[in-house]
CSV table of C-alpha atoms in Angstrom, one decimal:
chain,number,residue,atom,x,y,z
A,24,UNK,CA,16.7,-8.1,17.2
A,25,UNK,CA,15.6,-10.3,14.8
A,26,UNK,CA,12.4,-8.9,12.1
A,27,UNK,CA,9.8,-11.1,10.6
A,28,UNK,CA,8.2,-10.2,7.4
A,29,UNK,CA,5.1,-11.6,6.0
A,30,UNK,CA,4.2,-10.8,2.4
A,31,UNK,CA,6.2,-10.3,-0.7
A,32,UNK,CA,4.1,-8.8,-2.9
A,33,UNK,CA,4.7,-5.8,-5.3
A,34,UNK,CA,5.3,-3.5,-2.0
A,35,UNK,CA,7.1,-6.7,0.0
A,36,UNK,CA,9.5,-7.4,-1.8
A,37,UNK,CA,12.0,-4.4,-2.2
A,38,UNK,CA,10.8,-3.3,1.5
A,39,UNK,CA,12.2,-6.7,2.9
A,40,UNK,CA,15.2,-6.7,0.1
A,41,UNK,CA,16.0,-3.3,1.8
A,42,UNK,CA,15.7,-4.7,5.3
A,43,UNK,CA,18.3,-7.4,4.3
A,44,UNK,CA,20.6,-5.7,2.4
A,45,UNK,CA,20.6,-3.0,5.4
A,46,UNK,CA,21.9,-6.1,7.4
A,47,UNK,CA,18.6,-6.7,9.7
A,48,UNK,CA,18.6,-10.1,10.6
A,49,UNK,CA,15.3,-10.9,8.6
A,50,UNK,CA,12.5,-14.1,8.5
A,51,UNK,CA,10.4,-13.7,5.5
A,52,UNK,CA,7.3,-15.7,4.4
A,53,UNK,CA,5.1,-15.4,1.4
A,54,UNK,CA,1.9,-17.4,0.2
A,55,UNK,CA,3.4,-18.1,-3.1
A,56,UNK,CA,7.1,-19.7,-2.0
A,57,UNK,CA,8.9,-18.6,-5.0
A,58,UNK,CA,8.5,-15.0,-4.2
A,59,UNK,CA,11.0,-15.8,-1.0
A,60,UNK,CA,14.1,-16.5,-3.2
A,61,UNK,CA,15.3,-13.4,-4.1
A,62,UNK,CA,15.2,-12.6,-0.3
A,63,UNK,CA,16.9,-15.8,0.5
A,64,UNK,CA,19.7,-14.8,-2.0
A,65,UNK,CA,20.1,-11.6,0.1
A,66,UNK,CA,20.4,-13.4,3.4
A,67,UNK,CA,17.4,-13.9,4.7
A,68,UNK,CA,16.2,-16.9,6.5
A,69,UNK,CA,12.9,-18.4,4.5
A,70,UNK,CA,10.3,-20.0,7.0
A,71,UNK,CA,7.9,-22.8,5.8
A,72,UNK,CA,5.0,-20.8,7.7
A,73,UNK,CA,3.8,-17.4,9.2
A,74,UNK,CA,4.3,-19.7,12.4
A,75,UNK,CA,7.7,-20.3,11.9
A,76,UNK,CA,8.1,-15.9,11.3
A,77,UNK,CA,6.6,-15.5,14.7
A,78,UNK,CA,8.5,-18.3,16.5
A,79,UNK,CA,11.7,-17.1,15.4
A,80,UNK,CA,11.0,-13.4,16.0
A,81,UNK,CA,10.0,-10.4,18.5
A,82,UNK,CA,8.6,-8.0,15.7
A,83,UNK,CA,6.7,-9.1,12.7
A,84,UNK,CA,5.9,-6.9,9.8
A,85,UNK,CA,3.0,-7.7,8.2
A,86,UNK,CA,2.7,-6.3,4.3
A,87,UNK,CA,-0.2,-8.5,3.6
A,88,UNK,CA,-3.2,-7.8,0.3
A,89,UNK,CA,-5.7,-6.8,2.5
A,90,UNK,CA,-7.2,-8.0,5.4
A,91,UNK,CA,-9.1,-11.2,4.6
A,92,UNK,CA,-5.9,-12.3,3.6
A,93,UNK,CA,-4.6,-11.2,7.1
A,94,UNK,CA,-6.9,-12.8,9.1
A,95,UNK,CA,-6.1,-16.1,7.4
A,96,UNK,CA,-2.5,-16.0,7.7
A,97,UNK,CA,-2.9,-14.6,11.8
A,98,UNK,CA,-5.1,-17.4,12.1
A,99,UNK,CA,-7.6,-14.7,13.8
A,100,UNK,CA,-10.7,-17.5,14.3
A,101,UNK,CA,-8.3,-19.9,15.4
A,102,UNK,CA,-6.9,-21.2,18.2
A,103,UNK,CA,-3.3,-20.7,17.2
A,104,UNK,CA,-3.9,-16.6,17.2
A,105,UNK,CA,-2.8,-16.3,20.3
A,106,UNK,CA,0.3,-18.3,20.5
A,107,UNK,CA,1.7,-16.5,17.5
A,108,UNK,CA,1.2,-13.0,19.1
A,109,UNK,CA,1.6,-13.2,22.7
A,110,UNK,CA,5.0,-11.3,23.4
A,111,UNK,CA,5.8,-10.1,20.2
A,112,UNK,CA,5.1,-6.8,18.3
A,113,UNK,CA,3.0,-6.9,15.3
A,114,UNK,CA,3.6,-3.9,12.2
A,115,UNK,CA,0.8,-3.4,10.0
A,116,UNK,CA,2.6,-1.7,6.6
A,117,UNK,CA,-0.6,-2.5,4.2
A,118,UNK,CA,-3.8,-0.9,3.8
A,119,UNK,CA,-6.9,-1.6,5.2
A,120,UNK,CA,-9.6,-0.2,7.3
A,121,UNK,CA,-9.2,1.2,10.2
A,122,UNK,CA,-12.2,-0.3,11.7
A,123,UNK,CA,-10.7,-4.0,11.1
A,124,UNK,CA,-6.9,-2.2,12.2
A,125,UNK,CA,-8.5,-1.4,15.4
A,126,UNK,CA,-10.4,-4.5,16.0
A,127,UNK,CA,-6.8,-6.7,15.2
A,128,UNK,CA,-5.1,-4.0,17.4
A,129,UNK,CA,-7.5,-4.8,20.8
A,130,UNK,CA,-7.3,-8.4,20.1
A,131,UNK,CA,-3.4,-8.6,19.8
A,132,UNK,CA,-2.8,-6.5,23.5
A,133,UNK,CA,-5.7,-8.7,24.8
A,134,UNK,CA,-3.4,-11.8,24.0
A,135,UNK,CA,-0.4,-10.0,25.7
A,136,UNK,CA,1.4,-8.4,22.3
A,137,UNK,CA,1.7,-5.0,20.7
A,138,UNK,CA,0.5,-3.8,18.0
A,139,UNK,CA,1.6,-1.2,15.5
A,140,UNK,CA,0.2,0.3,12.2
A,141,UNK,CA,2.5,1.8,9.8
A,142,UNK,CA,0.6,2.0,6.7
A,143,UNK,CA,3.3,3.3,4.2
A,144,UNK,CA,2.4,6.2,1.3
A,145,UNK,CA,4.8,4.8,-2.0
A,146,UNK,CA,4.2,2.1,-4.7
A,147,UNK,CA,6.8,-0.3,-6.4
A,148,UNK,CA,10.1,2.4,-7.3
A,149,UNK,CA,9.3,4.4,-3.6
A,150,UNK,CA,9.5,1.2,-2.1
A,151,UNK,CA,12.8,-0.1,-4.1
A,152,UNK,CA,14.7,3.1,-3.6
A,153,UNK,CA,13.4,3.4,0.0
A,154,UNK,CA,11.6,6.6,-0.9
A,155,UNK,CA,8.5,5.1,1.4
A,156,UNK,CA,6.7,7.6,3.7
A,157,UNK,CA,5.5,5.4,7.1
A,158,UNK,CA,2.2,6.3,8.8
A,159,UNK,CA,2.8,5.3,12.4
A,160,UNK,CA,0.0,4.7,14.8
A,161,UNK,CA,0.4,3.3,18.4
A,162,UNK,CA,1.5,4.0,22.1
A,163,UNK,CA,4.8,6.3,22.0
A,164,UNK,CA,6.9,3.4,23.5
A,165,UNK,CA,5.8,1.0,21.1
A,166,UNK,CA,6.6,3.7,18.4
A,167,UNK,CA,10.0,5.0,19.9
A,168,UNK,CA,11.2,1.0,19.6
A,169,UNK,CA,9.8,0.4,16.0
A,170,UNK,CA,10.8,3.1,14.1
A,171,UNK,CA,14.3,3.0,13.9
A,172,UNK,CA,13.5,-0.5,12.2
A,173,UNK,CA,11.6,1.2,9.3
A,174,UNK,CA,14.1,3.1,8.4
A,175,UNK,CA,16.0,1.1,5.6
A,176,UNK,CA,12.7,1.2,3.7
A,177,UNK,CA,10.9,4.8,4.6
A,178,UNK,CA,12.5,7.8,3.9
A,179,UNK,CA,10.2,9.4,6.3
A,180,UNK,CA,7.9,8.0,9.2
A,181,UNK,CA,4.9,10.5,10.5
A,182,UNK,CA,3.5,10.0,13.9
A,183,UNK,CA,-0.3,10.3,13.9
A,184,UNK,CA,-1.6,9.4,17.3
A,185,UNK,CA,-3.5,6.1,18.4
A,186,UNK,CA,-4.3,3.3,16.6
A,187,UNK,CA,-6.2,3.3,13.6
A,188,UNK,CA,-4.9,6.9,13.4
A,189,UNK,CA,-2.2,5.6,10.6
A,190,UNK,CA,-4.9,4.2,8.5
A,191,UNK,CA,-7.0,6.6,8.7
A,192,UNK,CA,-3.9,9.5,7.5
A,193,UNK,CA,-3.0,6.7,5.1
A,194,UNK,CA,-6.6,6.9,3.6
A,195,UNK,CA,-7.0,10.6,3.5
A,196,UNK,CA,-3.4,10.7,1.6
A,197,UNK,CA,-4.5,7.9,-0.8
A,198,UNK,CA,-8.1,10.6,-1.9
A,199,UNK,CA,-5.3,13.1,-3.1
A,200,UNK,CA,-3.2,10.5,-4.9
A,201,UNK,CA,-6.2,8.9,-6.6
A,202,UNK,CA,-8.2,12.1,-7.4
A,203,UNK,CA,-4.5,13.6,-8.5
A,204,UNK,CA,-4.1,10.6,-10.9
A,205,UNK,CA,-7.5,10.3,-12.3
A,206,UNK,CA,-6.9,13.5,-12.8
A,207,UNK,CA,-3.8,13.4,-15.1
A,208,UNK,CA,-5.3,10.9,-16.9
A,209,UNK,CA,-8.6,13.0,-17.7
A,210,UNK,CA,-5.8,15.8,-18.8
A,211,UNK,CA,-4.4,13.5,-21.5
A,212,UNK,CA,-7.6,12.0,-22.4
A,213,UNK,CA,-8.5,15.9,-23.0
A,214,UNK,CA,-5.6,16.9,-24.8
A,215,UNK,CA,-6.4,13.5,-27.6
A,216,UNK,CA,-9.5,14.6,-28.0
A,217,UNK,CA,-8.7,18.0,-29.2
A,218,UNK,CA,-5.8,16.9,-31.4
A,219,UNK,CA,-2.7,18.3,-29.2
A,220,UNK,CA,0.5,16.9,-28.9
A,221,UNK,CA,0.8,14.9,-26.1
A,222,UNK,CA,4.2,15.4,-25.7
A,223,UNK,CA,3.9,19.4,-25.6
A,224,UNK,CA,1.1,18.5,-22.8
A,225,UNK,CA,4.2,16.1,-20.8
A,226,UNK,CA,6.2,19.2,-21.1
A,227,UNK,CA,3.7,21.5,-19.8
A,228,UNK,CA,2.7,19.8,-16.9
A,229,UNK,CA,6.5,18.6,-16.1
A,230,UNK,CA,7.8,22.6,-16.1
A,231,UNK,CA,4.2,23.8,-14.2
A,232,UNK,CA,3.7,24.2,-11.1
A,233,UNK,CA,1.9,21.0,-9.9
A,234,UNK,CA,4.9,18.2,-11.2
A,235,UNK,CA,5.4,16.2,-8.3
A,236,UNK,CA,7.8,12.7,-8.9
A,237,UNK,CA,4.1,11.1,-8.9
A,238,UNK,CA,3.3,13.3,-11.8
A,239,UNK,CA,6.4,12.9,-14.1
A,240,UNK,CA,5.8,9.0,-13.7
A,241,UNK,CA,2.2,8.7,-14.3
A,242,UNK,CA,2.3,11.6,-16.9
A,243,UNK,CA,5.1,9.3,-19.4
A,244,UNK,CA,3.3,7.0,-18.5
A,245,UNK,CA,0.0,8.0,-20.0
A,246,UNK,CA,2.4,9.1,-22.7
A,247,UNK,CA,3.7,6.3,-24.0
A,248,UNK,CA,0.3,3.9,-22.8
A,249,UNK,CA,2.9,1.7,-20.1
A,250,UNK,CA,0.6,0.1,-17.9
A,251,UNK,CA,3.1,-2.0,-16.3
A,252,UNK,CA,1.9,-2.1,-12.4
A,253,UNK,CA,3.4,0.4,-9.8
A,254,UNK,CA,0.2,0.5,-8.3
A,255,UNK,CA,-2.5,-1.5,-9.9
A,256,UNK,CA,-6.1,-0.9,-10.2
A,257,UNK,CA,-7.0,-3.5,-8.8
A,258,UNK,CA,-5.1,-2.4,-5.7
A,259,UNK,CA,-6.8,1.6,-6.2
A,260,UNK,CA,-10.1,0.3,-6.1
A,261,UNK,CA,-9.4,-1.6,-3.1
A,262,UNK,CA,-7.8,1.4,-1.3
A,263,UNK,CA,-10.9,4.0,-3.2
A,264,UNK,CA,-13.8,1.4,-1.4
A,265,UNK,CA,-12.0,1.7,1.8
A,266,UNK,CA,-11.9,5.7,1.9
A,267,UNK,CA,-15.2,5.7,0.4
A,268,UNK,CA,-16.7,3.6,3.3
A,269,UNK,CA,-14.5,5.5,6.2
A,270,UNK,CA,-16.2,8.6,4.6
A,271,UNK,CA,-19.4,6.8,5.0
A,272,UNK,CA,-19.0,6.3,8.7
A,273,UNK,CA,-18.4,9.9,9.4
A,274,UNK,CA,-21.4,10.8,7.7
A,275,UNK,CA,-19.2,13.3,4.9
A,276,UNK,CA,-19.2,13.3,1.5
A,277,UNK,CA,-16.6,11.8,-0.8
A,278,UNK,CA,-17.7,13.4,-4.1
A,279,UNK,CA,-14.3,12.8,-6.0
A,280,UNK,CA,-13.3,9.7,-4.8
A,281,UNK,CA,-16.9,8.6,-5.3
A,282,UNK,CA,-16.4,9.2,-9.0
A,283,UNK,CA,-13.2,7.9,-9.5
A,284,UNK,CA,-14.7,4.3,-7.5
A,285,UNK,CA,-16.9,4.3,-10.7
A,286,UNK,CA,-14.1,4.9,-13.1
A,287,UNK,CA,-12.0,2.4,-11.4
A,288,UNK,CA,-14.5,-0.3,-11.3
A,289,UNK,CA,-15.1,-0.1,-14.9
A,290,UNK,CA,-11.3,-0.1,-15.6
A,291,UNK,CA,-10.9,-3.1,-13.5
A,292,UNK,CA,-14.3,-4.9,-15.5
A,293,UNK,CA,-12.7,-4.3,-18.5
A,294,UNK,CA,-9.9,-6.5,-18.5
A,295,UNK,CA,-7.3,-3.8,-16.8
A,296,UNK,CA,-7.2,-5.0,-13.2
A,297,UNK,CA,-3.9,-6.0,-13.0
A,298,UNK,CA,-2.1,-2.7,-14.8
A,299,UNK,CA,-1.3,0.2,-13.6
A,300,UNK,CA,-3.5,3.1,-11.7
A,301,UNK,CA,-3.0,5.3,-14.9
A,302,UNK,CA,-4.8,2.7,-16.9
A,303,UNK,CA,-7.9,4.1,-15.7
A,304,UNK,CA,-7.8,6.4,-18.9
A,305,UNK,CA,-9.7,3.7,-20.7
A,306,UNK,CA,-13.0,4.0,-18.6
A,307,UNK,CA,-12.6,7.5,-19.9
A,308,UNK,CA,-11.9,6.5,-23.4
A,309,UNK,CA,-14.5,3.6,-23.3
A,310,UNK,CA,-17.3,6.5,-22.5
A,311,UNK,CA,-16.4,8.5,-25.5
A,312,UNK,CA,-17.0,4.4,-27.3
């Protein structure tokens, strides 16, 4: 079988260098053409288009920013939309919300493809170690033939029901990761302001009871202030607005993630968009002036 990717990003990348270096015979496009090398160095073929992807193969996997950018590349206005899916299986690895996911999902079977959304739980070392943790959401045959192909890249898939069921257990893992994260950072922006070793704080934390891998990471991070992007803030705040506004629709609260969209957003306006999730200690430092 021969797998189209679309989107090598921070997350595409390593997910499709993993597909080719697992020996699937892979077509990759990107927006930005340069991105593509690497995979062509690792065998991949390189199309000129998201066209060309979807001519040359029966599933695409999508890995896209978000879904403006989706529609675009799928051509979703267009007349073309339904040449490109018709026959072929579309895999939806980003984020966005399930609403839209839905939406893309009735339009893709109503033009005689299948459509798939395996939102993935990981950022940038997950994803280059193959560490990923898939969200699958479908009909059980579409499922049974896709996930085997996921496998390179996810050390784990979960199978959540019908579509937008993936999103929506992508969103609700995304509130523990963010809250969890704003959380660390409040910890160290706690411990400065008292005048304690940070280090003795890394330590703690690291030997207690709540160190997780994410922990460790964003914890030496916050330790020695690299804000180099696993997971940007830019990319947080995109995912916080979406759980925010599925928690809107069911009519329940989002206290937490409703604070950390305001300590995100003032991160981001400060110059931080493009750095790392645990950069979002500066809105806390910026409120103490």
């Amino acid at each position: 079988m021969t797998v189209g990717f679309l989107g090598l990003g921070v997350m595409g990348r390593p997910m499709a260098l993993n597909l080719a270096r697992a020996g699937t015979d892979l077509v990759v496009w990107n927006r930005s053409a340069a991105a593509a090398e690497t995979l062509r160095e690792a065998g991949a073929e390189v199309a000129a288009d998201a066209a060309g992807v979807f001519a040359r193969c029966d599933v695409v996997l999508m890995m896209l920013a978000d879904d403006r950018v989706a529609d675009l590349v799928l051509d979703r206005d267009g007349p073309g939309f339904e040449r490109l899916v018709a026959g072929r299986t579309l895999v939806h690895m980003g984020t966005t919300s399930p609403v839209w996911s839905r939406g893309l999902d009735e339009q893709v079977r109503d033009a005689g493809g299948s459509y798939v959304e395996a939102p993935v739980s990981g950022s940038r070392v997950p994803a280059e170690q193959a560490q990923l943790v898939a969200m699958l959401a479908g009909t059980d045959q579409d499922l049974d033939r896709i996930a085997p192909l996921l496998a390179p890249m996810c050390r784990e898939t979960v199978r959540c029901g019908p579509v937008p069921n993936g999103l929506l257990m992508k969103l609700a893992v995304n509130t523990f990761l963010i809250s969890m994260v704003t959380g660390l950072a409040e910890s160290f922006h706690f411990a400065a302001r008292h005048h304690l070793d940070q280090a003795t704080l890394l330590a703690a934390l690291d030997a207690g009871p709540m160190a997780s891998p994410v922990s460790r990471i964003k914890a030496r991070k916050l330790l020695d202030r690299d804000f180099s992007v696993q997971a940007s803030i830019r990319d947080v705040l995109y995912n916080n607005h979406l759980i925010v506004e599925a928690a809107e629709t069911a009519g329940i609260p989002s206290p937490l993630l409703d604070t950390c969209l305001e300590l995100f957003a003032e991160t981001a306006s400060a110059g931080h968009a493009a750095q790392d999730m645990a950069a979002v200690i500066h809105a806390l430092e910026s409120r103490c002036g």
